[in-house]
CSV table of C-alpha atoms in Angstrom, one decimal:
chain,number,residue,atom,x,y,z
A,1075,UNK,CA,-108.3,55.7,-85.2
A,1076,UNK,CA,-109.7,59.0,-84.0
A,1077,UNK,CA,-107.8,62.2,-83.3
A,1078,UNK,CA,-108.8,63.9,-80.1
A,1079,UNK,CA,-109.5,67.6,-80.1
A,1080,UNK,CA,-106.7,70.0,-79.1
A,1081,UNK,CA,-109.2,71.2,-76.4
A,1082,UNK,CA,-109.4,67.7,-74.8
A,1083,UNK,CA,-108.4,67.7,-71.1
A,1084,UNK,CA,-106.7,64.3,-71.4
A,1085,UNK,CA,-104.1,63.6,-74.1
A,1086,UNK,CA,-105.1,66.4,-76.5
A,1087,UNK,CA,-104.4,65.8,-80.2
A,1088,UNK,CA,-103.7,62.1,-79.5
A,1089,UNK,CA,-105.0,59.3,-81.7
A,1090,UNK,CA,-107.3,56.9,-79.8
A,1091,UNK,CA,-109.8,54.1,-80.3
A,1092,UNK,CA,-113.5,55.0,-80.3
A,1093,UNK,CA,-114.9,55.1,-76.8
A,1094,UNK,CA,-115.7,57.3,-73.8
A,1095,UNK,CA,-117.3,57.5,-70.4
A,1096,UNK,CA,-120.0,55.3,-69.0
A,1097,UNK,CA,-123.4,56.7,-68.2
A,1098,UNK,CA,-126.1,55.4,-65.8
A,1099,UNK,CA,-128.4,55.2,-68.8
A,1100,UNK,CA,-126.3,52.4,-70.1
A,1101,UNK,CA,-127.3,50.1,-67.2
A,1102,UNK,CA,-131.0,51.1,-67.2
A,1103,UNK,CA,-133.5,48.3,-66.7
A,1104,UNK,CA,-135.3,49.7,-69.8
A,1105,UNK,CA,-132.7,47.9,-71.9
A,1106,UNK,CA,-134.4,44.7,-71.0
A,1107,UNK,CA,-137.3,45.7,-73.2
A,1108,UNK,CA,-134.9,46.3,-76.1
A,1109,UNK,CA,-133.2,42.9,-75.8
A,1110,UNK,CA,-136.6,41.3,-75.5
A,1111,UNK,CA,-136.9,41.9,-79.3
A,1112,UNK,CA,-134.3,39.1,-79.7
A,1113,UNK,CA,-134.9,36.9,-76.7
A,1114,UNK,CA,-137.7,36.3,-74.2
A,1115,UNK,CA,-135.3,35.1,-71.5
A,1116,UNK,CA,-133.8,38.6,-70.8
A,1117,UNK,CA,-133.3,37.8,-67.1
A,1118,UNK,CA,-130.5,35.4,-68.0
A,1119,UNK,CA,-129.0,37.5,-70.8
A,1120,UNK,CA,-125.8,38.0,-68.7
A,1121,UNK,CA,-125.1,34.3,-68.7
A,1122,UNK,CA,-123.9,34.7,-72.3
A,1123,UNK,CA,-120.9,36.7,-71.0
A,1124,UNK,CA,-119.8,34.8,-67.9
A,1125,UNK,CA,-116.1,34.2,-68.4
A,1126,UNK,CA,-113.9,31.3,-67.4
A,1127,UNK,CA,-111.6,33.2,-65.1
A,1128,UNK,CA,-110.7,32.9,-61.4
A,1129,UNK,CA,-112.2,35.8,-59.3
A,1130,UNK,CA,-108.8,37.0,-58.1
A,1131,UNK,CA,-107.7,37.5,-61.7
A,1132,UNK,CA,-110.9,39.1,-62.9
A,1133,UNK,CA,-110.8,42.8,-63.5
A,1134,UNK,CA,-112.4,44.8,-60.6
A,1135,UNK,CA,-114.6,46.5,-63.2
A,1136,UNK,CA,-116.7,43.4,-63.5
A,1137,UNK,CA,-116.7,42.1,-59.9
A,1138,UNK,CA,-119.5,44.4,-58.7
A,1139,UNK,CA,-121.8,44.0,-61.6
A,1140,UNK,CA,-125.5,43.7,-61.2
A,1141,UNK,CA,-127.1,40.5,-62.3
A,1142,UNK,CA,-130.9,40.7,-62.2
A,1143,UNK,CA,-133.7,42.5,-64.0
A,1144,UNK,CA,-134.8,44.4,-60.9
A,1145,UNK,CA,-131.5,46.1,-60.2
A,1146,UNK,CA,-130.3,46.8,-63.8
A,1147,UNK,CA,-127.9,45.3,-66.3
A,1148,UNK,CA,-124.7,43.4,-65.3
A,1149,UNK,CA,-121.5,45.3,-66.1
A,1150,UNK,CA,-120.6,42.8,-68.8
A,1151,UNK,CA,-123.6,44.1,-70.8
A,1152,UNK,CA,-123.8,47.8,-69.7
A,1153,UNK,CA,-120.1,48.4,-70.5
A,1154,UNK,CA,-120.7,47.0,-74.0
A,1155,UNK,CA,-123.6,49.3,-74.4
A,1156,UNK,CA,-121.4,52.2,-73.4
A,1157,UNK,CA,-118.8,51.3,-76.0
A,1158,UNK,CA,-121.4,51.0,-78.7
A,1159,UNK,CA,-123.1,54.3,-77.7
A,1160,UNK,CA,-119.7,56.2,-77.6
A,1161,UNK,CA,-118.7,54.7,-81.0
A,1162,UNK,CA,-121.9,56.0,-82.5
A,1163,UNK,CA,-121.4,59.4,-81.0
A,1164,UNK,CA,-117.9,59.8,-82.2
A,1165,UNK,CA,-118.0,58.0,-85.6
A,1166,UNK,CA,-121.7,57.6,-86.7
A,1167,UNK,CA,-121.2,53.9,-86.7
A,1168,UNK,CA,-124.1,52.0,-85.0
A,1169,UNK,CA,-123.2,48.5,-84.1
A,1170,UNK,CA,-126.6,46.9,-83.8
A,1171,UNK,CA,-129.2,44.5,-85.2
A,1172,UNK,CA,-132.4,45.7,-86.9
A,1173,UNK,CA,-135.3,43.6,-85.8
A,1174,UNK,CA,-137.3,44.9,-88.8
A,1175,UNK,CA,-135.4,42.4,-91.0
A,1176,UNK,CA,-137.4,39.3,-91.9
A,1177,UNK,CA,-134.2,37.3,-91.9
A,1178,UNK,CA,-133.3,38.1,-88.3
A,1179,UNK,CA,-131.4,35.1,-86.9
A,1180,UNK,CA,-131.9,33.7,-83.4
A,1181,UNK,CA,-130.0,35.2,-80.5
A,1182,UNK,CA,-126.4,35.6,-81.6
A,1183,UNK,CA,-123.9,34.3,-79.1
A,1184,UNK,CA,-120.6,33.8,-80.9
A,1185,UNK,CA,-120.3,36.4,-83.6
A,1186,UNK,CA,-117.1,36.8,-85.6
A,1187,UNK,CA,-118.3,40.1,-87.1
A,1188,UNK,CA,-120.5,42.8,-85.8
A,1189,UNK,CA,-123.8,43.9,-87.3
A,1190,UNK,CA,-123.9,47.5,-88.4
A,1191,UNK,CA,-127.0,49.6,-89.2
A,1192,UNK,CA,-127.0,51.2,-92.6
A,1193,UNK,CA,-129.5,54.0,-92.6
A,1194,UNK,CA,-130.2,57.6,-93.8
A,1195,UNK,CA,-127.2,59.8,-93.2
A,1196,UNK,CA,-129.3,62.8,-92.2
A,1197,UNK,CA,-131.1,60.6,-89.6
A,1198,UNK,CA,-127.7,59.5,-88.3
A,1199,UNK,CA,-126.7,63.1,-87.6
A,1200,UNK,CA,-130.0,63.9,-85.9
A,1201,UNK,CA,-129.7,61.1,-83.5
A,1202,UNK,CA,-126.0,61.6,-82.9
A,1203,UNK,CA,-126.8,65.2,-81.8
A,1204,UNK,CA,-129.5,63.9,-79.4
A,1205,UNK,CA,-127.3,61.2,-77.9
A,1206,UNK,CA,-124.4,63.5,-77.5
A,1207,UNK,CA,-126.5,65.8,-75.3
A,1208,UNK,CA,-128.2,63.0,-73.4
A,1209,UNK,CA,-127.2,59.3,-73.2
A,1210,UNK,CA,-130.8,58.3,-72.5
A,1211,UNK,CA,-131.5,59.2,-76.1
A,1212,UNK,CA,-129.5,56.2,-77.3
A,1213,UNK,CA,-132.0,54.0,-75.5
A,1214,UNK,CA,-134.8,56.0,-77.1
A,1215,UNK,CA,-133.1,55.5,-80.5
A,1216,UNK,CA,-133.1,51.8,-80.1
A,1217,UNK,CA,-136.6,51.6,-78.8
A,1218,UNK,CA,-138.1,53.8,-81.6
A,1219,UNK,CA,-136.3,52.1,-84.4
A,1220,UNK,CA,-136.3,48.5,-83.0
A,1221,UNK,CA,-132.5,48.3,-83.0
A,1222,UNK,CA,-130.7,46.0,-80.6
A,1223,UNK,CA,-127.1,46.8,-79.8
A,1224,UNK,CA,-124.9,44.0,-81.0
A,1225,UNK,CA,-123.2,43.3,-77.6
A,1226,UNK,CA,-122.5,39.7,-78.7
A,1227,UNK,CA,-119.9,40.9,-81.3
A,1228,UNK,CA,-117.9,42.9,-78.7
A,1229,UNK,CA,-115.3,40.6,-77.2
A,1230,UNK,CA,-113.2,41.5,-74.1
A,1231,UNK,CA,-109.7,42.4,-75.1
A,1232,UNK,CA,-107.9,44.3,-72.3
A,1233,UNK,CA,-108.3,46.5,-69.3
A,1234,UNK,CA,-106.0,49.5,-68.8
A,1235,UNK,CA,-105.7,51.8,-65.7
A,1236,UNK,CA,-104.0,55.1,-66.0
A,1237,UNK,CA,-100.8,55.1,-64.0
A,1238,UNK,CA,-100.2,57.2,-60.9
A,1239,UNK,CA,-97.2,59.1,-62.3
A,1240,UNK,CA,-99.0,61.1,-65.0
A,1241,UNK,CA,-98.1,64.8,-65.0
A,1242,UNK,CA,-100.5,67.3,-63.6
A,1243,UNK,CA,-101.8,68.4,-67.0
A,1244,UNK,CA,-103.0,64.8,-67.5
A,1245,UNK,CA,-103.9,64.2,-63.9
A,1246,UNK,CA,-107.2,62.4,-64.7
A,1247,UNK,CA,-107.1,58.6,-64.3
A,1248,UNK,CA,-109.3,56.2,-66.3
A,1249,UNK,CA,-110.2,52.6,-65.8
A,1250,UNK,CA,-110.9,51.4,-69.4
A,1251,UNK,CA,-112.0,48.2,-70.9
A,1252,UNK,CA,-111.0,47.6,-74.6
A,1253,UNK,CA,-113.3,45.5,-76.7
A,1254,UNK,CA,-112.6,44.0,-80.0
A,1255,UNK,CA,-115.3,44.3,-82.7
A,1256,UNK,CA,-114.5,43.2,-86.3
A,1257,UNK,CA,-116.2,44.7,-89.4
A,1258,UNK,CA,-116.3,42.8,-92.7
A,1259,UNK,CA,-115.9,46.2,-94.4
A,1260,UNK,CA,-116.0,49.9,-93.6
A,1261,UNK,CA,-119.6,51.2,-93.2
A,1262,UNK,CA,-121.0,53.4,-96.0
A,1263,UNK,CA,-121.1,56.4,-93.7
A,1264,UNK,CA,-118.6,57.5,-91.1
A,1265,UNK,CA,-117.9,61.0,-89.9
A,1266,UNK,CA,-116.0,62.5,-86.9
A,1267,UNK,CA,-118.2,64.5,-84.6
A,1268,UNK,CA,-115.9,67.6,-84.9
A,1269,UNK,CA,-116.3,68.1,-81.2
A,1270,UNK,CA,-114.4,65.5,-79.2
A,1271,UNK,CA,-113.0,64.1,-82.4
A,1272,UNK,CA,-111.5,66.1,-85.3
A,1273,UNK,CA,-110.2,63.4,-87.6
A,1274,UNK,CA,-111.2,59.8,-88.4
A,1275,UNK,CA,-108.7,57.4,-90.1
A,1276,UNK,CA,-109.2,53.8,-91.5
A,1277,UNK,CA,-105.7,52.4,-91.6
A,1278,UNK,CA,-103.6,49.3,-90.7
A,1279,UNK,CA,-101.9,49.0,-87.2
A,1280,UNK,CA,-98.5,49.1,-89.0
A,1281,UNK,CA,-99.3,52.4,-90.7
A,1282,UNK,CA,-100.4,54.0,-87.5
A,1283,UNK,CA,-97.4,52.8,-85.6
A,1284,UNK,CA,-95.1,54.0,-88.3
A,1285,UNK,CA,-96.6,57.5,-88.1
A,1286,UNK,CA,-96.1,57.3,-84.3
A,1287,UNK,CA,-92.4,56.2,-84.5
A,1288,UNK,CA,-91.8,59.0,-87.1
A,1289,UNK,CA,-93.3,61.5,-84.6
A,1290,UNK,CA,-96.1,62.5,-86.9
A,1291,UNK,CA,-98.9,61.6,-84.5
A,1292,UNK,CA,-99.4,61.2,-80.7
A,1293,UNK,CA,-100.3,57.8,-79.2
A,1294,UNK,CA,-100.9,57.0,-75.5
A,1295,UNK,CA,-99.0,53.9,-74.2
A,1296,UNK,CA,-102.1,51.6,-74.3
A,1297,UNK,CA,-102.7,52.4,-78.0
A,1298,UNK,CA,-99.0,51.7,-78.8
A,1299,UNK,CA,-99.2,48.4,-77.0
A,1300,UNK,CA,-102.5,47.3,-78.4
A,1301,UNK,CA,-101.6,48.2,-82.0
A,1302,UNK,CA,-98.4,46.2,-81.5
A,1303,UNK,CA,-100.5,43.2,-80.4
A,1304,UNK,CA,-102.5,43.5,-83.6
A,1305,UNK,CA,-99.4,43.1,-85.7
A,1306,UNK,CA,-99.5,39.4,-84.8
A,1307,UNK,CA,-102.6,39.1,-87.1
A,1308,UNK,CA,-101.9,39.4,-90.8
A,1309,UNK,CA,-105.5,39.0,-91.8
A,1310,UNK,CA,-108.7,40.3,-90.2
A,1311,UNK,CA,-110.3,36.9,-90.5
A,1312,UNK,CA,-107.6,35.4,-88.3
A,1313,UNK,CA,-108.1,38.2,-85.7
A,1314,UNK,CA,-111.9,37.7,-85.9
A,1315,UNK,CA,-111.5,34.0,-85.2
A,1316,UNK,CA,-109.0,34.5,-82.4
A,1317,UNK,CA,-111.1,37.1,-80.6
A,1318,UNK,CA,-114.2,34.9,-80.9
A,1319,UNK,CA,-112.4,31.9,-79.5
A,1320,UNK,CA,-111.0,33.8,-76.5
A,1321,UNK,CA,-114.2,35.8,-75.8
A,1322,UNK,CA,-114.9,34.0,-72.5
A,1323,UNK,CA,-111.4,33.8,-71.1
A,1324,UNK,CA,-111.7,37.1,-69.3
A,1325,UNK,CA,-109.1,39.8,-68.7
A,1326,UNK,CA,-107.0,41.4,-66.0
A,1327,UNK,CA,-106.3,45.0,-65.2
A,1328,UNK,CA,-103.0,46.4,-66.5
A,1329,UNK,CA,-101.2,49.7,-66.0
A,1330,UNK,CA,-97.8,51.0,-66.9
A,1331,UNK,CA,-95.3,51.1,-64.1
A,1332,UNK,CA,-92.4,53.5,-63.8
A,1333,UNK,CA,-88.9,52.1,-62.9
A,1334,UNK,CA,-85.4,53.6,-62.8
A,1335,UNK,CA,-82.4,51.7,-64.2
A,1336,UNK,CA,-79.1,51.5,-62.4
A,1337,UNK,CA,-77.7,54.3,-64.7
A,1338,UNK,CA,-80.5,56.6,-63.7
A,1339,UNK,CA,-82.8,56.2,-66.8
A,1340,UNK,CA,-86.6,56.4,-66.1
A,1341,UNK,CA,-88.6,53.8,-67.9
A,1342,UNK,CA,-92.3,53.1,-68.3
A,1343,UNK,CA,-92.8,49.3,-68.1
A,1344,UNK,CA,-95.7,47.7,-70.0
A,1345,UNK,CA,-97.2,44.2,-69.5
A,1346,UNK,CA,-95.0,41.4,-70.8
């Protein structure tokens, strides 16, 4: 969990999952040359992420995705690149394959656990600074070092839209896809960027929720809901297996809805 800066324009001081805004660089056709390091059939790369879901139920975030090498990456791929890039910016964790490894396996399609690059810490900070200033530098990072973002290990989990009743101080609205990526163990090097993020914690969902219910930390409704879902999994192996099995089932867009009870109490209703 990451603690947002007090200067953040949206939910300052709240604890959130790694992530951020998309950038047009994340859908650049140049990414095809990066994925070519793992597969020659890059034109059909998006076929690995076609979900088994009726169009009317599919999140609108994916309905207008691009699907050929001439127009850029499909959203199923570009949004995963965005998530991996933002995670690298905020934590220093690079979820990717190194194609320098002689033991590089064939194109991964059903990963339980994500691949993480372990590299020189000073080099990490140099590239984080570059990527923070220009998202195109993440593409350059991968090209120069022959790293391929491990998009196969990011599984669709949920899609949240900011509700319409937010107060003016939090007037921004976001349409956000949550992906689930499982690590076998914490990487050897992680560090908050001390810009957008001022604290980084590795802890169980129950610990985070306890802090929230004791009013020690701030959580937005999606984080409360999603951490509660994770309580259903007592072991990370069970979670990894579950997310892998449901990876192509798709997702729908959710948002909290405000309702008033008969005795005048305002409530924010969540899915389920």
